[in-house]
Amino acid sequence: MKQPIGHRTEINDNKNDTAIKVENLHKSFKLPTEQAFGLKQAIFNRLRGVKGYTEQKVLKGLNFEIKKGEFVGIVGRNGSGKSTLLKILAGIYYPEKGDITINGSLIPFIELGVGFNPELTGRENVYLNGALLGFSNEEMNKMYNDIWKFAELEQFQDQKLKNYSSGMQVRLAFSIAIRAKGNILLLDEVLAVGDAAFQQKCNDYFESLKEQNQTVILVTHSMENVTRFCTRGILIENGKIIKDGDPKEVANHYTKMFIHNN
Amino acid sequence: MNIPLVLNRRNRILLKELTKTDFKLRYQGSVLGYLWALLRPLMMFAILYIVFAKLLKIGGDIPHYPVYLLCGTTMWSFFTECTSQGIQAVVARGDLLRKISFPKYIVVVSATLTAVINMLINLVVIIIFALINGVSPDWSWLLTIPAILELYILSLGIAFLLGSINVKYRDITSIWDVFVQALFYTIPIIYPISMVADTSTTAAKIILLNPIAQTIQDIRFSLITHDSITTWNYISNPLVITPIIITLSILIFGALSFRKKSKFFAEEV
């Protein structure tokens, strides 16, 4: 298999005011054509000289730099490469080509409630999810009561998670997630769920992040959130940045793309 | 995977919590719960004991044969559980790999640690049985530690090697199941190695070059009876170190393969 030649480096330089630097980032995925899974098909394909996959270029040379304290909204259509970019920044996917420098500790929320298991109780899930966010048992003990209070689910602590409604699960997950403290936060669409009361809590959380001058990268489809919270917008289309700058302008551009198409 | 980062604070927290969860989930929803960690191997042992010791009358001349047999079956279960759970670990934990970034080997190690816990519980049972059976405690009992460690290193190496291939070719899980069945009969667990040695010393020697056979015989030798034939007292040429070489090569080769392929696990799983 071809080894990637990209690099992702984490540094901790307090004097440098750059939080994230991305240079010439490329990424492509191998998508299996017909049934290329399994040993049998792999051997058949090899014998027939078929590659068994097509290469899809998802990111085609991204360049940008995010300063500390910026609240950046990344927008773009489905399949434009936003989530792939976020996963590469988070260190989940490897950059195929290009250099990424992360300055400071980075907390990614690709999804709320990672590792939640329906067979475990609420209590057990809180500790598990906390561990995945990097909290030790002792740290979790300290914030345990606050988590349940904020989620307003105290009476369900010892119920199995499968007996929670999906809204309750999200509330619990969100309540744990906001405890995580890092220099840079990566958020992917976490706002897209929950009822009005929960939305309000999310908005308060974002407001507080903005006030604290926290560096945030938010992937979203909500132009309302972009104009309300972000200090900068980045519009990705077809794996390339087509607009980078004032959030209002980026939001307008994005909205126009759809009008144009219809 | 930088060496200094291998067990930093965050990875230790993760490993501990994932192992705890694995162990809890294994016995979730069963009436007897954790007791199954004990009951399953004991029941397996009962079956083998009735069939082989009572009906087929094998092993009559070995002192403490029931414990000797239990010791073999326990270590064998440890090996099979460790490898099969370890091989499937990356696929089983695919949801985590796709959402957070952490060293991938942690999921393999946490899956095998559950098997280690089970084995340690059973080791206590073996020791109790041995004492009841009239085996007297001895300093040589301490020698089981390096033998168990060797068996664990071998299992971990296999889990890394095959687990990294299993992400792309899930056939590995099925192939390994069948392979393990065949392997079982090549190792002196239900039959004493002396039975083979009586007909062919060469065959017995070849069997003892397998690290699984070597470690099981070592454990029996140090824990139950010094009459046990081991690789060390039966083979007198330099070939005697073959099991160690096999074990270390599988671990090194497995770790390297895993490290190389792990970059793509999040995309492929």
Coordinates of C-alpha atoms in Angstrom, one line a residue:
Chain A
M1 CA 0.0 0.0 0.0
K2 CA 1.2 3.5 -0.8
Q3 CA 2.3 5.3 2.3
P4 CA 1.1 8.8 2.8
I5 CA 3.8 11.5 2.6
G6 CA 1.8 14.2 4.5
H7 CA 2.7 15.3 8.0
R8 CA 0.7 16.3 11.0
T9 CA 2.8 17.9 13.7
E10 CA 1.7 19.0 17.1
I11 CA 3.7 21.8 18.8
N12 CA 3.2 23.8 21.9
D13 CA 4.5 27.3 21.2
N14 CA 3.0 30.0 23.4
K15 CA 4.7 32.9 21.6
N16 CA 3.4 31.8 18.2
D17 CA -0.1 33.2 17.6
T18 CA -1.0 30.7 14.9
A19 CA -3.3 27.9 16.1
I20 CA -3.5 25.8 13.0
K21 CA -1.5 26.0 9.8
V22 CA -2.5 23.9 6.7
E23 CA -0.3 23.8 3.7
N24 CA -1.1 22.2 0.4
L25 CA -3.3 19.5 1.9
H26 CA -4.4 16.7 -0.3
K27 CA -6.5 13.6 0.5
S28 CA -8.1 11.0 -1.6
F29 CA -10.0 7.8 -0.8
K30 CA -9.9 4.5 -2.5
L31 CA -13.5 3.5 -3.2
P32 CA -14.0 -0.2 -4.0
T33 CA -15.7 -0.7 -7.3
E34 CA -18.0 -3.7 -7.5
Q35 CA -17.5 -6.2 -4.7
A36 CA -13.9 -5.7 -3.9
F37 CA -14.2 -6.7 -0.3
G38 CA -12.8 -10.0 0.9
L39 CA -9.9 -12.2 0.0
K40 CA -11.6 -14.0 -2.8
Q41 CA -12.4 -10.9 -4.7
A42 CA -9.0 -9.4 -4.0
I43 CA -7.3 -12.5 -5.6
F44 CA -9.7 -12.4 -8.6
N45 CA -9.0 -8.8 -9.2
R46 CA -5.3 -9.3 -8.9
L47 CA -5.5 -12.2 -11.5
R48 CA -7.6 -10.2 -13.9
G49 CA -5.4 -7.1 -13.5
V50 CA -8.3 -5.1 -12.2
K51 CA -7.4 -2.5 -9.5
G52 CA -10.7 -3.1 -7.7
Y53 CA -11.1 0.5 -6.7
T54 CA -11.4 4.0 -8.0
E55 CA -9.6 6.9 -6.4
Q56 CA -11.7 9.8 -5.3
K57 CA -9.9 13.1 -4.7
V58 CA -11.6 14.7 -1.7
L59 CA -9.2 17.5 -0.8
K60 CA -7.2 19.1 -3.6
G61 CA -4.6 21.4 -2.1
L62 CA -6.0 23.4 0.9
N63 CA -4.0 26.3 2.3
F64 CA -5.1 28.3 5.3
E65 CA -3.9 29.5 8.7
I66 CA -6.0 30.0 11.8
K67 CA -4.9 32.4 14.5
K68 CA -5.5 31.9 18.1
G69 CA -8.9 33.2 19.2
E70 CA -10.5 32.9 15.8
F71 CA -14.0 31.3 15.6
V72 CA -14.0 29.8 12.2
G73 CA -17.0 28.4 10.4
I74 CA -16.3 25.8 7.7
V75 CA -19.2 25.5 5.3
G76 CA -19.9 23.7 2.1
R77 CA -22.2 21.2 0.4
N78 CA -22.5 17.6 1.4
G79 CA -19.5 15.7 0.1
S80 CA -17.4 18.9 -0.4
G81 CA -14.7 17.6 2.0
K82 CA -15.5 19.5 5.2
S83 CA -15.7 16.5 7.5
T84 CA -12.7 14.9 5.9
L85 CA -10.7 18.1 6.6
L86 CA -11.9 18.0 10.2
K87 CA -10.9 14.4 10.6
I88 CA -7.5 15.1 9.3
L89 CA -7.1 18.1 11.6
A90 CA -8.2 15.8 14.5
G91 CA -5.6 13.2 13.5
I92 CA -8.1 10.5 12.6
Y93 CA -7.2 10.3 8.9
Y94 CA -3.7 10.7 7.7
P95 CA -2.9 13.6 5.3
E96 CA -1.9 12.1 2.0
K97 CA 0.2 15.1 1.0
G98 CA 0.9 18.4 2.6
D99 CA 1.7 19.7 6.1
I100 CA -0.4 20.4 9.1
T101 CA 0.8 22.1 12.2
I102 CA -1.3 22.2 15.3
N103 CA -0.2 24.6 18.0
G104 CA -1.6 23.7 21.4
S105 CA -3.9 21.0 22.7
L106 CA -6.8 20.1 20.4
I107 CA -10.1 18.7 21.4
P108 CA -12.2 17.2 18.6
F109 CA -15.9 16.6 18.7
I110 CA -16.6 14.6 15.5
E111 CA -19.6 13.3 17.2
L112 CA -21.2 13.5 20.6
G113 CA -21.2 10.5 22.9
V114 CA -18.3 8.6 21.3
G115 CA -18.2 5.1 22.7
F116 CA -21.6 5.3 24.3
N117 CA -22.9 1.8 24.8
P118 CA -26.6 1.0 25.1
E119 CA -25.9 -2.0 27.4
L120 CA -24.1 0.1 30.0
T121 CA -25.7 2.4 32.6
G122 CA -25.7 6.1 32.3
R123 CA -23.0 6.2 35.1
E124 CA -20.7 3.8 33.3
N125 CA -21.1 5.6 30.0
V126 CA -20.2 8.9 31.6
Y127 CA -16.9 7.5 32.8
L128 CA -16.2 5.7 29.5
N129 CA -17.0 8.8 27.4
G130 CA -14.9 10.9 29.8
A131 CA -12.0 8.6 29.4
L132 CA -12.2 8.9 25.7
L133 CA -12.0 12.7 26.1
G134 CA -8.9 12.2 28.3
F135 CA -10.3 12.5 31.8
S136 CA -9.1 10.3 34.5
N137 CA -11.4 8.6 37.0
E138 CA -10.6 11.2 39.7
E139 CA -11.3 14.1 37.4
M140 CA -14.6 12.5 36.4
N141 CA -15.5 12.0 40.1
K142 CA -15.1 15.7 40.7
M143 CA -17.3 16.8 37.8
Y144 CA -19.7 13.9 37.9
N145 CA -22.6 15.6 39.7
D146 CA -22.3 18.8 37.6
I147 CA -22.6 16.7 34.4
W148 CA -25.9 15.2 35.5
K149 CA -27.2 18.4 36.8
F150 CA -26.5 20.2 33.6
A151 CA -28.1 17.4 31.6
E152 CA -31.1 17.5 33.9
L153 CA -31.1 13.7 34.0
E154 CA -30.1 13.0 37.6
Q155 CA -32.8 10.4 38.3
F156 CA -31.7 8.2 35.3
Q157 CA -28.1 7.7 36.4
D158 CA -28.4 4.0 37.0
Q159 CA -30.6 3.2 34.0
K160 CA -29.1 1.5 31.0
L161 CA -28.5 3.9 28.2
K162 CA -30.8 1.9 25.9
N163 CA -33.7 3.1 28.0
Y164 CA -32.9 6.7 27.3
S165 CA -34.6 8.6 24.5
S166 CA -32.2 9.8 21.8
G167 CA -32.7 13.4 23.0
M168 CA -31.7 12.4 26.5
Q169 CA -28.6 10.7 25.2
V170 CA -27.5 13.8 23.3
R171 CA -28.1 16.0 26.4
L172 CA -25.9 13.7 28.5
A173 CA -23.2 13.5 25.8
F174 CA -23.2 17.3 25.4
S175 CA -23.0 17.8 29.1
I176 CA -19.8 15.7 29.2
A177 CA -18.3 17.2 26.1
I178 CA -18.4 20.8 27.3
R179 CA -16.2 19.9 30.3
A180 CA -13.3 19.3 27.9
K181 CA -10.8 22.1 28.0
G182 CA -8.3 22.6 25.2
N183 CA -6.7 25.3 23.2
I184 CA -8.5 24.5 20.0
L185 CA -12.0 23.0 19.7
L186 CA -13.1 21.1 16.6
L187 CA -16.9 20.8 16.3
D188 CA -18.8 18.9 13.7
E189 CA -22.5 19.6 13.4
V190 CA -23.1 19.0 17.1
L191 CA -25.7 21.7 17.1
A192 CA -27.9 19.8 14.7
V193 CA -29.8 17.9 17.4
G194 CA -32.0 18.5 20.3
D195 CA -35.2 20.4 21.2
A196 CA -35.5 24.2 21.6
A197 CA -34.3 24.2 25.2
F198 CA -31.3 22.2 24.3
Q199 CA -30.5 24.5 21.3
Q200 CA -30.6 27.4 23.8
K201 CA -28.0 25.7 25.9
C202 CA -25.8 25.0 22.9
N203 CA -26.0 28.7 21.9
D204 CA -25.1 29.8 25.4
Y205 CA -22.1 27.4 25.3
F206 CA -21.0 28.9 21.9
E207 CA -21.5 32.4 23.2
S208 CA -19.3 31.6 26.2
L209 CA -16.6 30.2 23.9
K210 CA -16.7 33.3 21.9
E211 CA -16.4 35.5 24.9
Q212 CA -13.4 33.6 26.2
N213 CA -11.7 34.0 22.8
Q214 CA -11.5 30.3 22.5
T215 CA -10.1 29.0 19.2
V216 CA -12.9 27.1 17.5
I217 CA -13.4 25.4 14.2
L218 CA -17.0 24.7 13.5
V219 CA -18.3 22.6 10.6
T220 CA -21.9 23.5 10.0
H221 CA -24.8 23.9 7.5
S222 CA -26.4 26.6 9.5
M223 CA -25.7 30.0 8.1
E224 CA -27.4 31.5 11.1
N225 CA -24.7 30.0 13.3
V226 CA -21.9 31.2 11.0
T227 CA -23.0 34.8 11.0
R228 CA -23.9 34.7 14.7
F229 CA -20.8 33.2 16.2
C230 CA -18.0 33.0 13.7
T231 CA -15.3 35.7 13.2
R232 CA -14.3 34.1 9.9
G233 CA -15.8 31.7 7.3
I234 CA -14.3 29.2 5.0
L235 CA -16.3 27.9 2.1
I236 CA -15.2 24.6 0.6
E237 CA -16.4 23.3 -2.7
N238 CA -15.2 20.3 -4.5
G239 CA -12.2 19.9 -2.2
K240 CA -11.0 23.5 -2.7
I241 CA -11.4 26.6 -0.7
I242 CA -13.4 29.0 -2.8
K243 CA -14.0 31.7 -0.3
D244 CA -12.2 32.6 3.0
G245 CA -13.0 35.7 5.0
D246 CA -15.9 37.6 6.5
P247 CA -18.5 35.2 7.8
K248 CA -21.4 37.2 6.3
E249 CA -19.9 37.2 2.8
V250 CA -19.2 33.5 3.0
A251 CA -22.7 32.8 4.2
N252 CA -24.1 34.9 1.3
H253 CA -21.9 33.2 -1.2
Y254 CA -23.0 29.8 0.1
T255 CA -26.6 30.6 -0.1
K256 CA -26.2 32.0 -3.6
M257 CA -24.7 28.7 -4.8
F258 CA -28.0 27.0 -4.3
I259 CA -30.1 29.7 -5.9
H260 CA -27.8 29.6 -8.9
N261 CA -28.2 25.9 -9.2
N262 CA -31.9 25.9 -9.2
Chain B
M1 CA 3.6 5.7 17.5
N2 CA 6.6 7.2 19.2
I3 CA 8.0 5.0 21.9
P4 CA 8.0 7.7 24.6
L5 CA 4.3 8.2 24.0
V6 CA 3.4 4.6 24.2
L7 CA 1.9 4.8 27.7
N8 CA 1.4 8.4 28.4
R9 CA -1.4 9.5 30.8
R10 CA -4.2 9.7 28.3
N11 CA -3.4 6.3 26.8
R12 CA -3.3 4.7 30.3
I13 CA -6.7 6.1 31.1
L14 CA -8.1 4.9 27.8
L15 CA -6.6 1.4 28.2
K16 CA -8.0 1.0 31.7
E17 CA -11.5 2.2 30.8
L18 CA -11.8 0.2 27.6
T19 CA -10.6 -3.0 29.4
K20 CA -13.2 -2.4 32.1
T21 CA -15.9 -1.9 29.5
D22 CA -14.9 -5.0 27.6
F23 CA -15.0 -7.1 30.7
K24 CA -18.4 -5.7 31.8
L25 CA -19.9 -6.2 28.4
R26 CA -18.7 -9.7 28.0
Y27 CA -21.0 -10.9 30.8
Q28 CA -23.7 -8.3 30.4
G29 CA -27.3 -9.7 30.5
S30 CA -26.4 -13.1 31.8
V31 CA -27.8 -14.3 35.1
L32 CA -24.6 -15.6 36.5
G33 CA -22.5 -12.7 35.2
Y34 CA -18.8 -12.8 36.0
L35 CA -19.2 -16.3 37.4
W36 CA -19.1 -17.4 33.8
A37 CA -15.4 -16.4 33.6
L38 CA -14.9 -19.3 36.1
L39 CA -17.7 -21.7 35.0
R40 CA -17.0 -21.9 31.3
P41 CA -13.4 -23.3 31.6
L42 CA -14.4 -25.5 34.5
M43 CA -17.2 -27.1 32.4
M44 CA -14.9 -27.5 29.5
F45 CA -12.5 -29.2 31.8
A46 CA -15.2 -31.5 33.2
I47 CA -16.1 -32.6 29.7
L48 CA -12.5 -33.3 28.7
Y49 CA -11.9 -35.0 32.0
I50 CA -14.8 -37.4 31.6
V51 CA -14.0 -38.2 28.0
F52 CA -10.3 -38.6 28.2
A53 CA -9.4 -39.5 31.7
K54 CA -12.4 -41.7 32.6
L55 CA -13.7 -43.1 29.3
L56 CA -10.4 -43.4 27.3
K57 CA -8.2 -43.8 30.3
I58 CA -5.4 -41.5 29.1
G59 CA -2.9 -40.0 31.5
G60 CA -3.2 -42.6 34.3
D61 CA 0.5 -42.6 35.0
I62 CA 0.8 -38.8 35.4
P63 CA 0.6 -37.5 39.0
H64 CA -2.3 -35.1 39.7
Y65 CA -3.6 -35.7 36.2
P66 CA -6.9 -33.8 36.6
V67 CA -5.1 -30.6 37.6
Y68 CA -2.5 -31.3 34.9
L69 CA -5.4 -31.4 32.4
L70 CA -7.1 -28.3 33.8
C71 CA -3.9 -26.4 33.6
G72 CA -3.5 -27.3 29.9
T73 CA -7.1 -26.4 29.0
T74 CA -7.0 -23.1 30.9
M75 CA -3.9 -22.0 29.2
W76 CA -5.2 -23.1 25.8
S77 CA -8.5 -21.1 26.4
F78 CA -6.4 -18.2 27.3
F79 CA -4.5 -18.4 24.0
T80 CA -7.6 -18.8 21.9
E81 CA -9.5 -16.1 23.7
C82 CA -6.6 -13.7 23.5
T83 CA -6.0 -14.2 19.8
S84 CA -9.6 -14.3 18.6
Q85 CA -10.6 -11.2 20.6
G86 CA -7.4 -9.4 19.7
I87 CA -7.8 -10.1 16.0
Q88 CA -11.3 -8.8 16.0
A89 CA -10.6 -5.8 18.2
V90 CA -9.9 -3.2 15.5
V91 CA -13.1 -4.1 13.6
A92 CA -15.2 -4.3 16.8
R93 CA -14.0 -0.9 18.0
G94 CA -14.3 0.6 14.5
D95 CA -16.8 3.3 15.8
L96 CA -14.1 4.7 18.1
L97 CA -11.4 4.6 15.5
R98 CA -13.5 6.7 13.1
K99 CA -14.3 9.3 15.7
I100 CA -11.3 10.0 17.9
S101 CA -7.6 9.8 17.4
F102 CA -5.6 7.6 19.6
P103 CA -2.9 4.9 19.2
K104 CA -4.7 2.0 17.6
Y105 CA -2.8 -0.7 19.5
I106 CA -4.8 0.2 22.6
V107 CA -7.9 -1.5 21.4
V108 CA -6.0 -4.7 20.7
V109 CA -4.3 -4.7 24.1
S110 CA -7.5 -3.9 25.9
A111 CA -9.3 -6.8 24.2
T112 CA -6.5 -9.2 25.2
L113 CA -6.4 -7.9 28.7
T114 CA -9.9 -9.2 29.3
A115 CA -8.5 -12.7 28.5
V116 CA -5.6 -12.1 30.9
I117 CA -8.1 -11.3 33.7
N118 CA -10.1 -14.4 33.0
M119 CA -6.9 -16.5 32.9
L120 CA -5.7 -15.1 36.2
I121 CA -9.0 -15.9 37.9
N122 CA -8.7 -19.5 36.6
L123 CA -5.1 -19.7 37.7
V124 CA -6.3 -19.2 41.3
V125 CA -8.7 -22.1 40.8
I126 CA -5.9 -24.3 39.4
I127 CA -3.8 -23.5 42.5
I128 CA -6.7 -24.3 44.8
F129 CA -7.3 -27.6 43.0
A130 CA -3.6 -28.4 43.0
L131 CA -3.4 -27.9 46.8
I132 CA -6.5 -30.1 47.3
N133 CA -4.9 -32.7 45.1
G134 CA -1.9 -32.8 47.3
V135 CA 0.6 -30.7 45.3
S136 CA 2.8 -28.9 47.8
P137 CA 3.7 -25.2 47.2
D138 CA 7.2 -24.7 45.8
W139 CA 9.5 -21.9 44.7
S140 CA 9.2 -23.3 41.2
W141 CA 5.7 -21.9 41.1
L142 CA 7.3 -18.5 40.3
L143 CA 8.5 -19.9 37.0
T144 CA 4.9 -19.9 35.7
I145 CA 5.2 -16.1 35.4
P146 CA 7.8 -16.0 32.6
A147 CA 5.9 -18.9 30.8
I148 CA 2.6 -17.1 31.0
L149 CA 4.3 -13.9 29.8
E150 CA 5.7 -15.7 26.8
L151 CA 2.3 -17.1 25.9
Y152 CA 0.8 -13.6 26.2
I153 CA 3.5 -12.1 24.0
L154 CA 2.9 -14.8 21.4
S155 CA -0.9 -14.2 21.5
L156 CA -0.4 -10.4 21.3
G157 CA 1.9 -10.8 18.3
I158 CA -0.6 -13.0 16.5
A159 CA -3.4 -10.5 17.3
F160 CA -1.4 -7.6 15.9
L161 CA -0.3 -9.5 12.8
L162 CA -3.7 -11.0 11.8
G163 CA -5.7 -8.2 13.3
S164 CA -4.1 -5.7 11.0
I165 CA -5.0 -7.9 7.9
N166 CA -8.4 -8.6 9.3
V167 CA -9.5 -4.9 8.9
K168 CA -9.4 -5.3 5.1
Y169 CA -9.9 -9.1 4.7
R170 CA -12.5 -10.2 7.3
D171 CA -11.9 -13.8 6.1
I172 CA -9.1 -13.9 8.6
T173 CA -11.5 -14.4 11.5
S174 CA -13.0 -17.5 10.0
I175 CA -9.7 -18.9 8.8
W176 CA -8.2 -18.5 12.3
D177 CA -11.2 -20.3 14.0
V178 CA -10.5 -23.3 11.8
F179 CA -6.8 -23.1 12.2
V180 CA -7.0 -23.0 16.0
Q181 CA -9.2 -26.1 15.9
A182 CA -6.5 -28.0 14.0
L183 CA -3.7 -26.5 16.2
F184 CA -5.4 -27.9 19.3
Y185 CA -4.7 -31.5 18.3
T186 CA -1.0 -30.8 17.7
I187 CA -0.5 -29.6 21.3
P188 CA -0.3 -32.1 24.2
I189 CA -3.3 -30.8 26.1
I190 CA -5.7 -33.7 26.3
Y191 CA -3.0 -36.3 25.6
P192 CA 0.2 -36.5 27.5
I193 CA 3.4 -35.8 25.5
S194 CA 4.8 -39.0 26.9
M195 CA 2.3 -40.9 24.8
V196 CA 3.8 -39.4 21.6
A197 CA 7.4 -39.9 23.0
D198 CA 6.7 -43.6 23.4
T199 CA 6.1 -44.1 19.7
S200 CA 8.4 -41.4 18.2
T201 CA 10.8 -39.2 20.0
T202 CA 11.3 -37.1 16.9
A203 CA 7.6 -36.3 16.8
A204 CA 7.6 -35.4 20.4
K205 CA 10.5 -33.1 19.9
I206 CA 8.8 -31.3 16.9
I207 CA 5.7 -30.8 19.0
L208 CA 7.7 -29.3 21.8
L209 CA 9.2 -26.7 19.4
N210 CA 5.8 -25.0 19.3
P211 CA 5.8 -22.1 21.7
I212 CA 2.3 -23.0 22.9
A213 CA 3.3 -26.6 23.8
Q214 CA 6.5 -25.3 25.3
T215 CA 4.8 -22.8 27.6
I216 CA 2.0 -25.2 28.6
Q217 CA 4.5 -27.9 29.5
D218 CA 6.6 -25.3 31.4
I219 CA 3.6 -24.2 33.4
R220 CA 2.7 -27.8 34.2
F221 CA 6.4 -28.5 35.2
S222 CA 6.7 -25.6 37.5
L223 CA 3.2 -25.7 39.0
I224 CA 2.2 -29.4 39.2
T225 CA 4.8 -32.0 38.7
H226 CA 8.5 -32.0 37.9
D227 CA 7.9 -35.2 36.0
S228 CA 6.5 -33.2 33.1
I229 CA 8.4 -33.3 29.9
T230 CA 9.4 -29.8 28.8
T231 CA 11.2 -28.4 25.8
W232 CA 14.2 -27.7 28.1
N233 CA 14.6 -31.2 29.5
Y234 CA 13.8 -33.1 26.4
I235 CA 15.7 -31.3 23.6
S236 CA 19.4 -31.0 24.1
N237 CA 20.6 -29.2 21.0
P238 CA 20.6 -25.5 20.1
L239 CA 17.1 -26.0 18.5
V240 CA 15.8 -25.7 22.0
I241 CA 15.5 -21.9 21.7
T242 CA 13.2 -22.2 18.6
P243 CA 10.0 -21.4 20.6
I244 CA 11.5 -18.2 21.9
I245 CA 12.6 -17.2 18.5
I246 CA 9.2 -17.9 17.0
T247 CA 7.5 -15.9 19.7
L248 CA 9.7 -12.9 19.4
S249 CA 9.6 -12.9 15.6
I250 CA 5.8 -13.0 15.5
L251 CA 5.6 -10.1 18.0
I252 CA 8.1 -7.9 16.1
F253 CA 6.7 -8.7 12.7
G254 CA 3.1 -8.3 14.0
A255 CA 3.9 -4.9 15.6
L256 CA 5.6 -3.6 12.5
S257 CA 2.7 -4.7 10.2
F258 CA 0.2 -3.3 12.6
R259 CA 2.0 0.0 12.8
K260 CA 2.3 0.3 9.1
K261 CA -1.4 -0.5 8.4
S262 CA -2.9 1.3 11.4
K263 CA -2.7 4.7 9.6
F264 CA -5.5 3.5 7.3
F265 CA -7.7 1.8 9.9
A266 CA -10.0 4.7 10.4
E267 CA -10.7 4.8 6.6
E268 CA -10.9 1.1 6.0
V269 CA -12.7 -0.3 9.0

